[in-house]
Coordinates of C-alpha atoms in Angstrom, one line a residue:
M1470 CA -84.9 13.8 3.5
P1471 CA -86.9 16.1 5.9
I1472 CA -88.5 19.1 4.2
A1473 CA -88.9 22.6 5.7
I1474 CA -91.7 24.7 4.1
L1475 CA -91.3 28.4 4.5
T1476 CA -94.6 30.4 4.9
G1477 CA -95.6 33.9 5.6
P1478 CA -94.3 37.3 4.4
P1479 CA -90.6 37.4 3.4
A1480 CA -88.1 38.8 5.8
P1481 CA -85.0 40.6 4.4
A1482 CA -81.5 39.3 5.2
S1483 CA -82.8 36.4 7.3
P1484 CA -80.4 33.6 8.0
L1485 CA -83.4 31.2 8.5
E1486 CA -82.9 29.2 5.3
G1487 CA -79.2 28.6 6.1
D1488 CA -80.1 27.5 9.7
L1489 CA -82.7 25.1 8.4
R1490 CA -80.2 23.6 5.9
S1491 CA -77.6 23.2 8.6
L1492 CA -80.2 21.1 10.5
G1493 CA -80.5 18.7 7.5
F1494 CA -83.7 20.1 6.0
D1495 CA -84.4 20.6 2.3
V1496 CA -86.0 24.1 2.2
V1497 CA -88.9 24.9 -0.2
E1498 CA -91.2 27.8 -0.4
A1499 CA -95.0 27.8 0.1
P1500 CA -97.2 30.2 -1.8
E1501 CA -97.0 33.7 -0.3
S1502 CA -100.0 34.8 1.7
G1503 CA -100.6 37.7 -0.8
S1504 CA -101.9 35.2 -3.3
G1505 CA -105.0 34.7 -1.1
S1506 CA -105.5 32.8 2.1
E1507 CA -107.4 29.9 0.5
A1508 CA -104.8 29.7 -2.3
A1509 CA -102.0 29.8 0.3
A1510 CA -103.6 27.1 2.4
G1511 CA -104.2 25.0 -0.7
G1512 CA -100.6 25.5 -1.9
L1513 CA -99.3 24.6 1.5
A1514 CA -101.4 21.4 1.5
A1515 CA -100.1 20.6 -1.9
R1516 CA -96.5 21.1 -0.8
I1517 CA -97.1 18.7 2.2
A1518 CA -98.8 16.1 0.0
A1519 CA -95.7 16.0 -2.2
V1520 CA -93.5 15.1 0.7
P1521 CA -93.0 11.3 1.1
A1522 CA -95.2 10.0 3.9
T1523 CA -92.3 8.7 6.0
D1524 CA -90.4 12.1 5.9
R1525 CA -90.5 14.7 8.6
V1526 CA -92.2 18.0 7.6
A1527 CA -91.5 21.3 9.1
I1528 CA -93.5 24.5 8.6
V1529 CA -91.6 27.6 9.5
D1530 CA -92.6 31.3 9.3
R1531 CA -90.2 33.3 7.1
R1532 CA -90.2 36.0 9.8
F1533 CA -88.8 33.7 12.5
V1534 CA -86.0 35.1 14.6
G1535 CA -84.3 32.9 17.1
H1536 CA -81.4 30.6 18.0
T1537 CA -80.6 27.7 15.7
H1538 CA -80.8 25.4 18.7
A1539 CA -84.4 26.5 19.4
L1540 CA -85.2 25.3 15.9
R1541 CA -83.2 22.1 16.5
L1542 CA -85.2 21.3 19.6
A1543 CA -88.5 21.9 17.9
L1544 CA -87.9 20.4 14.5
T1545 CA -85.5 17.5 14.9
D1546 CA -86.3 15.6 18.1
P1547 CA -87.3 12.1 17.0
R1548 CA -89.1 11.3 20.2
F1549 CA -92.2 13.4 19.4
D1550 CA -94.7 13.0 16.7
A1551 CA -95.2 16.8 16.6
S1552 CA -93.3 19.6 18.2
A1553 CA -93.4 23.4 18.0
V1554 CA -92.0 26.7 19.1
P1555 CA -93.3 30.1 18.1
G1556 CA -93.0 30.3 14.3
A1557 CA -92.1 26.7 13.7
L1558 CA -93.9 23.4 13.7
A1559 CA -92.6 19.9 12.8
V1560 CA -94.6 16.7 12.3
Q1561 CA -93.6 13.1 11.7
A1562 CA -95.5 10.5 9.9
A1563 CA -97.8 9.6 12.8
A1564 CA -99.0 13.2 13.1
R1565 CA -99.3 13.9 9.3
P1566 CA -103.0 13.0 9.1
A1567 CA -103.8 15.5 11.9
L1568 CA -101.9 18.2 10.0
V1569 CA -103.8 17.4 6.7
R1570 CA -107.1 17.6 8.5
A1571 CA -106.1 20.9 10.1
L1572 CA -105.3 22.4 6.7
A1573 CA -108.5 21.1 5.2
A1574 CA -110.6 22.7 7.9
G1575 CA -110.1 26.2 6.6
P1576 CA -107.7 28.8 5.3
A1577 CA -104.6 29.4 7.4
A1578 CA -104.4 32.6 9.4
G1579 CA -101.5 35.0 9.5
R1580 CA -99.1 33.0 11.6
V1581 CA -99.4 29.7 9.8
P1582 CA -97.1 27.4 12.0
D1583 CA -98.6 28.7 15.3
D1584 CA -102.2 28.4 14.0
L1585 CA -101.5 24.9 12.7
A1586 CA -100.0 23.8 16.0
T1587 CA -103.2 24.9 17.8
A1588 CA -105.3 23.2 15.1
I1589 CA -103.5 19.8 15.3
E1590 CA -103.8 19.9 19.1
A1591 CA -107.5 20.2 18.6
E1592 CA -107.3 17.2 16.4
G1593 CA -105.9 15.2 19.3
V1594 CA -102.2 15.5 18.6
P1595 CA -100.8 18.0 21.1
P1596 CA -97.3 19.1 19.9
H1597 CA -94.4 18.9 22.3
R1598 CA -93.2 22.4 23.2
P1599 CA -89.6 22.2 24.3
E1600 CA -88.4 24.3 27.3
L1601 CA -86.3 27.0 25.7
G1602 CA -85.0 28.8 28.8
V1603 CA -82.9 31.7 27.6
L1604 CA -83.1 30.7 24.0
V1605 CA -85.1 32.9 21.7
A1606 CA -87.9 31.9 19.3
A1607 CA -90.1 34.6 18.0
V1608 CA -92.1 36.0 15.1
P1609 CA -91.7 39.8 15.2
A1610 CA -94.6 41.8 14.0
S1611 CA -92.7 45.0 13.2
D1612 CA -89.2 46.1 12.3
A1613 CA -88.7 47.3 15.9
D1614 CA -89.7 44.0 17.3
R1615 CA -87.4 42.3 14.9
A1616 CA -84.5 44.4 15.9
E1617 CA -85.2 43.6 19.6
A1618 CA -85.5 39.9 19.0
T1619 CA -82.2 39.9 17.0
A1620 CA -80.5 41.7 19.8
A1621 CA -81.8 39.1 22.3
V1622 CA -80.4 36.3 20.1
A1623 CA -77.0 38.0 20.0
A1624 CA -77.0 38.4 23.8
V1625 CA -77.2 34.6 24.4
D1626 CA -74.6 32.1 23.3
G1627 CA -76.8 29.4 21.9
E1628 CA -73.9 26.9 21.6
K1629 CA -73.1 27.4 25.3
V1630 CA -76.7 26.7 26.2
R1631 CA -76.8 23.6 24.0
L1632 CA -73.6 22.3 25.6
R1633 CA -74.9 22.9 29.1
N1634 CA -78.2 21.3 28.4
A1635 CA -76.4 18.2 27.1
V1636 CA -75.8 17.3 30.8
K1637 CA -78.5 15.7 32.9
A1638 CA -80.2 18.2 35.1
R1639 CA -80.1 15.8 38.0
D1640 CA -77.1 13.4 38.5
G1641 CA -74.7 12.1 41.2
F1642 CA -72.0 14.2 42.8
F1643 CA -69.1 12.3 41.2
T1644 CA -70.7 12.5 37.8
T1645 CA -71.6 16.2 38.1
Y1646 CA -68.3 17.5 39.4
C1647 CA -65.7 14.9 38.2
I1648 CA -67.0 13.7 34.8
S1649 CA -69.5 16.1 33.2
P1650 CA -67.3 19.2 33.3
Y1651 CA -65.2 17.7 30.5
S1652 CA -67.3 14.8 29.1
R1653 CA -69.7 17.3 27.5
Y1654 CA -66.8 18.6 25.4
L1655 CA -66.0 15.1 24.4
A1656 CA -69.6 14.7 23.4
R1657 CA -69.4 17.8 21.2
W1658 CA -66.1 16.5 19.7
C1659 CA -67.9 13.3 18.8
A1660 CA -70.8 15.2 17.3
R1661 CA -68.6 17.3 15.1
R1662 CA -66.9 14.1 13.7
G1663 CA -70.2 12.4 12.9
L1664 CA -70.0 9.8 15.7
T1665 CA -73.3 8.5 17.0
P1666 CA -74.4 7.8 20.6
N1667 CA -74.6 4.1 19.8
Q1668 CA -71.0 4.0 18.7
V1669 CA -69.9 5.7 21.9
T1670 CA -72.1 3.3 23.9
T1671 CA -70.5 0.3 22.2
A1672 CA -67.0 1.8 22.8
S1673 CA -67.9 2.2 26.5
L1674 CA -68.9 -1.5 26.6
L1675 CA -65.7 -2.6 24.9
V1676 CA -63.5 -0.6 27.3
A1677 CA -65.4 -2.1 30.3
L1678 CA -64.9 -5.6 28.9
I1679 CA -61.2 -4.9 28.5
A1680 CA -61.2 -3.6 32.1
A1681 CA -62.8 -6.9 33.2
G1682 CA -60.2 -8.8 31.2
C1683 CA -57.4 -6.9 33.0
A1684 CA -58.9 -7.7 36.4
A1685 CA -59.1 -11.3 35.4
T1686 CA -55.3 -11.4 35.1
G1687 CA -55.0 -11.4 38.9
T1688 CA -51.9 -9.2 38.8
R1689 CA -51.4 -5.8 40.5
P1690 CA -50.7 -4.1 37.1
G1691 CA -53.8 -5.8 35.8
F1692 CA -55.9 -4.5 38.7
V1693 CA -54.5 -1.0 38.3
A1694 CA -55.2 -1.0 34.6
A1695 CA -58.7 -2.4 35.3
G1696 CA -59.5 0.5 37.6
V1697 CA -58.3 3.1 35.1
L1698 CA -60.2 1.6 32.3
L1699 CA -63.4 1.3 34.3
I1700 CA -63.3 5.1 34.9
A1701 CA -62.6 5.6 31.2
S1702 CA -65.7 3.4 30.4
F1703 CA -67.8 5.5 32.7
V1704 CA -66.6 8.7 31.0
L1705 CA -67.8 7.3 27.7
D1706 CA -71.0 6.1 29.4
C1707 CA -71.7 9.7 30.3
T1708 CA -70.6 10.9 26.9
D1709 CA -73.1 8.8 25.0
G1710 CA -76.1 10.3 26.7
Q1711 CA -74.7 13.8 26.5
L1712 CA -74.1 13.3 22.8
A1713 CA -77.7 12.1 22.3
R1714 CA -79.0 15.2 24.0
Y1715 CA -76.5 17.5 22.3
S1716 CA -77.4 16.3 18.8
L1717 CA -80.9 14.9 19.5
Q1718 CA -79.9 11.5 18.2
Y1719 CA -82.4 9.3 20.0
S1720 CA -83.2 5.9 18.5
T1721 CA -84.9 2.7 19.4
L1722 CA -81.6 0.7 19.2
G1723 CA -79.9 3.4 21.3
A1724 CA -82.6 3.0 24.0
W1725 CA -81.9 -0.7 24.2
L1726 CA -78.2 -0.3 24.3
D1727 CA -78.3 2.4 26.9
A1728 CA -80.7 0.4 29.0
T1729 CA -78.7 -2.8 29.1
F1730 CA -75.1 -2.1 28.6
D1731 CA -74.5 -0.4 32.0
R1732 CA -75.6 -3.6 33.7
A1733 CA -73.6 -5.8 31.3
K1734 CA -70.5 -3.7 32.0
E1735 CA -70.8 -3.8 35.8
Y1736 CA -71.6 -7.4 36.1
A1737 CA -68.9 -8.5 33.6
Y1738 CA -66.5 -6.5 35.8
Y1739 CA -67.6 -8.5 38.9
A1740 CA -66.9 -11.7 36.9
G1741 CA -63.5 -10.4 36.0
L1742 CA -62.7 -9.7 39.7
A1743 CA -63.8 -13.3 40.5
L1744 CA -61.6 -14.7 37.8
G1745 CA -58.6 -12.6 38.9
A1746 CA -59.1 -13.7 42.5
A1747 CA -59.2 -17.3 41.5
R1748 CA -55.8 -17.0 39.8
G1749 CA -54.5 -16.0 43.2
G1750 CA -56.2 -18.9 44.9
D1751 CA -59.1 -17.0 46.4
D1752 CA -62.7 -18.0 45.5
V1753 CA -64.9 -14.9 45.6
W1754 CA -67.6 -16.1 43.1
A1755 CA -70.2 -16.0 45.9
L1756 CA -69.3 -12.4 46.7
A1757 CA -69.5 -11.5 43.0
L1758 CA -72.9 -13.2 42.6
G1759 CA -74.0 -11.6 45.9
A1760 CA -73.1 -8.1 44.6
M1761 CA -75.0 -8.7 41.4
V1762 CA -78.1 -10.0 43.3
L1763 CA -78.0 -7.0 45.6
Q1764 CA -77.5 -4.4 42.9
T1765 CA -80.3 -5.9 40.7
C1766 CA -82.7 -6.0 43.6
R1767 CA -81.9 -2.4 44.4
H1768 CA -82.9 -1.5 40.9
V1769 CA -86.1 -3.5 41.0
V1770 CA -87.0 -1.6 44.2
D1771 CA -86.5 1.7 42.3
F1772 CA -88.4 0.5 39.3
S1773 CA -91.4 -0.9 41.3
F1774 CA -91.7 2.2 43.5
T1775 CA -91.6 4.5 40.5
E1776 CA -94.2 2.5 38.5
A1777 CA -96.5 2.2 41.5
N1778 CA -96.5 6.0 41.9
H1779 CA -96.1 6.9 38.3
D1780 CA -99.6 8.4 38.0
A1781 CA -100.8 8.5 41.7
T1782 CA -103.6 10.9 42.1
A1783 CA -102.3 12.5 45.3
N1784 CA -99.1 12.9 47.3
T1785 CA -99.8 14.0 50.9
S1786 CA -96.9 12.1 52.5
P1787 CA -95.1 14.0 55.4
T1788 CA -92.0 12.1 54.3
A1789 CA -92.2 13.6 50.8
A1790 CA -92.7 17.0 52.3
L1791 CA -89.6 16.6 54.5
S1792 CA -87.7 15.4 51.4
D1793 CA -88.8 18.5 49.5
K1794 CA -87.7 20.7 52.4
L1795 CA -84.3 19.1 52.6
D1796 CA -83.9 19.7 48.8
S1797 CA -84.0 23.4 49.5
V1798 CA -80.8 23.1 51.5
G1799 CA -78.0 22.6 48.9
W1800 CA -75.5 20.4 50.7
T1801 CA -78.2 17.9 51.9
V1802 CA -79.1 17.2 48.3
W1803 CA -75.6 16.0 47.5
V1804 CA -75.2 14.0 50.7
R1805 CA -78.5 12.2 50.0
R1806 CA -77.5 11.5 46.4
M1807 CA -74.1 10.1 47.5
I1808 CA -75.7 7.9 50.3
V1809 CA -77.6 5.9 47.7
L1810 CA -74.3 5.0 46.0
P1811 CA -75.3 5.9 42.4
I1812 CA -73.4 4.5 39.4
G1813 CA -70.7 7.3 39.4
E1814 CA -69.8 6.9 43.1
R1815 CA -70.1 3.2 42.9
W1816 CA -67.8 2.8 39.9
A1817 CA -65.3 5.2 41.3
M1818 CA -65.2 3.2 44.5
I1819 CA -64.8 -0.1 42.7
A1820 CA -62.0 1.3 40.5
V1821 CA -60.0 2.7 43.4
L1822 CA -60.4 -0.4 45.5
T1823 CA -59.5 -2.7 42.6
A1824 CA -56.3 -0.7 42.0
V1825 CA -55.1 -0.7 45.6
T1826 CA -56.7 -3.7 47.4
T1827 CA -57.9 -7.2 46.5
P1828 CA -61.0 -8.5 44.7
R1829 CA -62.3 -9.9 48.0
T1830 CA -62.0 -6.5 49.7
T1831 CA -63.5 -4.7 46.7
L1832 CA -66.6 -6.9 46.5
T1833 CA -67.0 -7.0 50.3
V1834 CA -67.0 -3.2 50.6
L1835 CA -69.3 -2.9 47.6
I1836 CA -71.8 -5.3 49.1
I1837 CA -71.7 -3.4 52.5
G1838 CA -72.1 0.0 50.7
C1839 CA -75.0 -1.2 48.5
A1840 CA -76.7 -2.9 51.4
L1841 CA -76.6 0.3 53.5
A1842 CA -77.8 2.3 50.4
A1843 CA -80.6 -0.2 49.9
C1844 CA -81.7 0.1 53.5
Y1845 CA -81.8 3.9 53.3
T1846 CA -83.8 4.1 50.1
T1847 CA -86.2 1.3 50.8
A1848 CA -86.9 2.5 54.4
G1849 CA -87.7 6.0 53.0
R1850 CA -90.0 4.6 50.4
V1851 CA -91.8 2.4 52.8
L1852 CA -92.4 5.3 55.1
R1853 CA -93.5 7.5 52.2
S1854 CA -95.9 4.8 51.0
L1855 CA -97.4 4.2 54.5
T1856 CA -98.0 7.9 55.2
R1857 CA -99.3 9.1 51.8
K1858 CA -102.9 9.2 50.8
A1859 CA -103.0 8.1 47.1
N1860 CA -105.1 6.0 44.9
R1861 CA -103.1 3.5 42.8
T1862 CA -104.4 3.3 39.3
D1863 CA -105.1 0.3 37.1
R1864 CA -102.0 1.2 35.0
A1865 CA -99.8 1.1 38.1
A1866 CA -101.3 -2.3 39.2
Q1867 CA -100.7 -3.7 35.7
A1868 CA -97.1 -2.5 35.6
L1869 CA -96.5 -4.2 39.0
A1870 CA -98.1 -7.4 37.8
E1871 CA -95.8 -7.4 34.8
L1872 CA -92.8 -6.7 36.9
A1873 CA -93.7 -9.7 39.1
D1874 CA -92.9 -12.0 36.2
S1875 CA -95.4 -14.6 37.3
G1876 CA -95.3 -17.8 35.3
P1877 CA -98.1 -20.4 34.5
L1878 CA -97.9 -22.0 37.9
A1879 CA -98.4 -18.8 39.8
E1880 CA -101.1 -17.8 37.4
A1881 CA -103.0 -21.0 38.1
V1882 CA -102.7 -20.5 41.8
A1883 CA -103.8 -16.9 41.5
R1884 CA -107.0 -17.9 39.6
A1885 CA -107.8 -20.6 42.2
T1886 CA -107.2 -18.3 45.2
G1887 CA -108.7 -15.1 43.8
P1888 CA -111.8 -15.1 46.0
L1889 CA -109.8 -15.8 49.1
A1890 CA -107.2 -13.0 48.3
R1891 CA -109.9 -10.4 47.9
R1892 CA -111.0 -11.0 51.5
L1893 CA -107.5 -10.6 53.0
P1894 CA -106.1 -7.3 54.4
S1895 CA -104.3 -4.9 52.1
F1896 CA -100.9 -5.7 53.4
T1897 CA -101.3 -9.4 52.6
A1898 CA -99.6 -9.4 49.2
P1899 CA -96.1 -8.2 50.2
A1900 CA -96.3 -10.1 53.5
I1901 CA -97.0 -13.4 51.7
A1902 CA -94.4 -12.7 49.0
L1903 CA -91.8 -12.0 51.7
L1904 CA -92.7 -15.1 53.8
G1905 CA -92.6 -17.4 50.7
A1906 CA -89.3 -16.0 49.5
A1907 CA -87.7 -16.0 52.9
A1908 CA -88.7 -19.6 53.5
L1909 CA -87.3 -20.7 50.2
V1910 CA -84.0 -19.0 50.7
A1911 CA -83.6 -20.2 54.2
T1912 CA -84.3 -23.8 53.2
A1913 CA -81.9 -23.7 50.3
A1914 CA -79.2 -22.3 52.5
L1915 CA -79.7 -24.5 55.6
A1916 CA -81.0 -27.9 54.2
P1917 CA -78.5 -30.7 53.6
W1918 CA -77.1 -30.6 50.1
G1919 CA -79.0 -32.8 47.7
S1920 CA -82.1 -33.1 49.9
W1921 CA -85.7 -32.6 48.8
W1922 CA -86.5 -30.0 51.4
P1923 CA -85.7 -27.0 49.0
V1924 CA -88.0 -28.6 46.4
L1925 CA -90.8 -28.7 49.0
A1926 CA -90.0 -25.0 49.9
A1927 CA -90.2 -24.2 46.2
V1928 CA -93.7 -25.7 46.0
V1929 CA -94.7 -23.6 48.9
Y1930 CA -93.1 -20.6 47.1
V1931 CA -95.3 -21.3 44.0
L1932 CA -98.4 -21.2 46.2
T1933 CA -97.5 -18.0 48.1
S1934 CA -96.4 -16.3 44.8
G1935 CA -99.7 -17.1 43.2
L1936 CA -101.7 -15.9 46.3
A1937 CA -99.6 -12.6 46.4
V1938 CA -100.7 -11.6 42.9
A1939 CA -104.2 -13.0 43.1
R1940 CA -105.7 -9.6 43.3
P1941 CA -104.6 -6.2 41.7
L1942 CA -101.5 -4.8 43.4
K1943 CA -103.0 -1.5 44.5
G1944 CA -102.0 -1.7 48.2
A1945 CA -99.7 0.9 49.8
L1946 CA -96.8 -1.6 49.9
D1947 CA -97.7 -3.8 47.0
W1948 CA -94.7 -2.4 45.1
L1949 CA -92.5 -4.5 47.3
V1950 CA -93.9 -7.7 45.7
P1951 CA -91.6 -7.8 42.6
P1952 CA -88.5 -7.0 44.7
F1953 CA -89.3 -9.8 47.1
F1954 CA -89.8 -12.2 44.1
R1955 CA -86.4 -11.1 42.6
A1956 CA -84.6 -11.5 45.9
G1957 CA -86.2 -14.9 46.5
E1958 CA -85.3 -16.3 43.1
Y1959 CA -81.8 -14.9 42.8
T1960 CA -80.7 -15.6 46.4
T1961 CA -82.0 -19.2 46.2
I1962 CA -79.8 -19.8 43.2
L1963 CA -76.9 -18.2 45.1
A1964 CA -77.5 -20.3 48.2
L1965 CA -77.8 -23.6 46.4
A1966 CA -74.6 -23.0 44.4
A1967 CA -72.7 -21.8 47.5
V1968 CA -73.7 -24.8 49.7
S1969 CA -73.2 -27.4 46.9
D1970 CA -69.4 -27.3 47.0
V1971 CA -69.6 -28.5 43.4
N1972 CA -66.8 -27.4 41.1
G1973 CA -68.0 -24.6 38.8
A1974 CA -71.5 -24.3 40.4
L1975 CA -71.0 -20.7 41.5
P1976 CA -69.8 -19.4 38.1
A1977 CA -72.7 -21.3 36.4
A1978 CA -75.1 -19.7 38.9
F1979 CA -73.6 -16.3 38.1
G1980 CA -74.4 -16.9 34.4
L1981 CA -78.0 -18.0 35.2
V1982 CA -78.7 -15.0 37.4
A1983 CA -77.2 -12.7 34.8
A1984 CA -79.6 -14.2 32.1
V1985 CA -82.6 -13.9 34.3
A1986 CA -81.6 -10.3 35.4
Y1987 CA -81.4 -9.3 31.7
H1988 CA -84.9 -10.5 31.2
H1989 CA -86.1 -8.4 34.1
Y1990 CA -84.2 -5.3 33.0
D1991 CA -85.7 -5.7 29.5
T1992 CA -89.1 -5.9 31.0
V1993 CA -88.6 -2.7 33.0
Y1994 CA -87.4 -0.7 30.0
R1995 CA -90.3 -1.9 27.8
I1996 CA -92.7 -0.7 30.5
R1997 CA -90.9 2.6 30.8
G1998 CA -91.3 3.0 27.0
G1999 CA -95.0 2.6 27.2
T2000 CA -95.1 -0.6 25.2
G2001 CA -95.8 -3.0 28.1
A2002 CA -94.1 -6.1 29.2
P2003 CA -92.7 -8.8 26.9
P2004 CA -95.2 -11.2 25.4
R2005 CA -96.9 -13.6 27.9
A2006 CA -95.7 -16.4 25.7
L2007 CA -92.1 -15.5 26.5
V2008 CA -92.8 -15.3 30.3
R2009 CA -94.5 -18.7 30.1
A2010 CA -91.6 -20.2 28.1
T2011 CA -89.1 -19.0 30.7
G2012 CA -91.3 -20.5 33.5
G2013 CA -91.8 -17.3 35.5
H2014 CA -89.8 -16.7 38.6
E2015 CA -91.6 -19.5 40.5
G2016 CA -91.1 -22.0 37.8
R2017 CA -87.4 -21.3 37.6
A2018 CA -87.1 -21.5 41.4
L2019 CA -88.8 -24.9 41.3
A2020 CA -86.6 -26.1 38.4
V2021 CA -83.3 -25.1 40.1
T2022 CA -84.2 -26.7 43.4
A2023 CA -85.2 -29.9 41.5
A2024 CA -81.9 -29.8 39.7
A2025 CA -80.1 -29.6 43.0
A2026 CA -81.9 -32.6 44.3
L2027 CA -81.7 -34.8 41.2
A2028 CA -78.2 -33.8 39.9
H2029 CA -76.5 -32.9 43.2
H2030 CA -73.0 -33.9 42.0
T2031 CA -71.2 -32.6 39.0
G2032 CA -74.4 -32.6 37.0
F2033 CA -75.6 -29.6 39.0
T2034 CA -73.1 -27.3 37.2
V2035 CA -74.1 -28.7 33.8
T2036 CA -77.8 -28.3 34.6
L2037 CA -77.3 -24.6 35.7
T2038 CA -75.3 -24.0 32.5
V2039 CA -77.9 -25.5 30.2
I2040 CA -80.7 -23.5 31.9
A2041 CA -78.7 -20.3 31.7
G2042 CA -77.9 -20.9 28.0
A2043 CA -81.5 -21.7 27.1
L2044 CA -82.8 -18.7 28.9
T2045 CA -80.2 -16.4 27.3
L2046 CA -81.0 -17.7 23.8
V2047 CA -84.8 -17.3 24.2
V2048 CA -84.8 -14.0 26.1
L2049 CA -82.1 -12.3 24.0
T2050 CA -83.6 -13.4 20.7
E2051 CA -87.0 -11.9 21.6
S2052 CA -85.4 -8.8 23.1
I2053 CA -83.4 -8.0 20.0
R2054 CA -86.4 -8.7 17.8
F2055 CA -88.4 -6.1 19.8
W2056 CA -85.8 -3.4 20.1
V2057 CA -85.0 -3.3 16.4
S2058 CA -88.7 -3.3 15.5
S2059 CA -90.8 -0.2 14.7
A2060 CA -92.8 -0.9 17.9
A2061 CA -89.9 -0.1 20.2
P2062 CA -89.9 3.3 21.9
A2063 CA -87.2 5.9 21.1
V2064 CA -86.7 6.7 24.8
H2065 CA -83.7 7.5 27.0
D2066 CA -83.4 7.8 30.7
E2067 CA -83.9 11.5 31.2
S2068 CA -85.2 11.2 34.8
G2069 CA -81.8 11.9 36.3
E2070 CA -82.3 9.1 38.8
P2071 CA -78.8 7.7 39.6
A2072 CA -78.5 4.1 38.4

């Protein structure tokens, strides 16, 4: 159980102890400062030493005056090893040694928590200091100051601030105005009944799967029910994040669920539409797979651009300056957010079209909308990259190399062509990646079914893929390399299945791309959490993008009749087993980061 240790002079009629207990702390007293500063410091150190090493320790000044939510932000957020506000400091196990060293360095001064926060920062553990806004956190020095601070607390409704801050600061138009105004209250209702964000996330997944099942019936009532349930799933999807922010219930498992379930829900719904259309005699599996390919590639563009510029040393792009200027005009902000078709607008469009039209129309409009959004965002990022003066760091280059998902074949080519690659112009990497991917996709789509031409194109793709990553990806447009690889691999699978005319090939290809896409999303969220990509052994075991492309083209040439469907299904099953097993092992381990998407970037 977390322990809160009260220090400093006593304050009459203070609600502090009750507030701390309401936050789940067991409250104990430290020796009063009147017994001598050295004795006080020694007594505080003894109190801390008595707390189990795995428990959180909070040190709070008895004179603290402030909102309960200010204490909650400082003392209970699991994402930070140490955090502080005026008059309160909390440390977790990782920061406990720094706290012990700070106490051993000398007697504590008058404001113990604040002095210790400064001391542990000097020890190399800077405490997180949450943005309080209008919330109050103070240690008054006199009765007059205390009365003033108490009045300031009474003037601000802390619960209203907490509820408002549960909503992302930056989100899409549909989410901001059609969902969040009431989903935040649903989040509070869940918190008061002891529900966790993970439970709400799981409920959202189940509702989406039921929606996919309704769509798979192929009937008009089923399509209407599917649209309604998809919106309900999205409401719960918003609620789980708001619940996490409202109650500060962040966890490693929650990070994994939050990162993967959105994609699982959306892509399962695409499959449900395809199944429903098939019941009516319309085969739209190619459209469903195309929508998944396009949406995943859009996300990879987002991830790659973000990682490439995560810690860029400068941003002098005129395009970025224009974007900042447009942000100052309110209506343009919402128009630009809607153009990119974020998850709220996208799911609302899918739900409405499902209810009133056909699966073919729904998927066709979705693909057109996503394609236009992809052109808009990618063009803007290309212009920004070409016009900015920035030095890409080694960390950014490493992240792009990990996102590339190069297997042993591409690695061997990269080692052999390294000296050549270093002499080529800076734009070579994305140009070579694009040419190799385009040649592979075109050959897969245009060559006679069952021929060996796609296999030859896949061999060329292996060579171009290795050359593209033979030197660090620090060029202005090198962030395009991973998206080109994803588009090449996914679209090749789609093209081969579409031209095969083999029964069941497209559904099997859908499953294979879904398994590979999960691996790539898993890689992204590990990098975002600061733990790096999956083990190289896993990447080599899955063949890398170039190895899988070669394997699928070889399967099309060797088993070009009914065996092609079986081969795709076996590859998909094997990849799912290997990737999912390692992913679950990682995300339930202590090494996994307790992170959630707080960027506000629409998914």
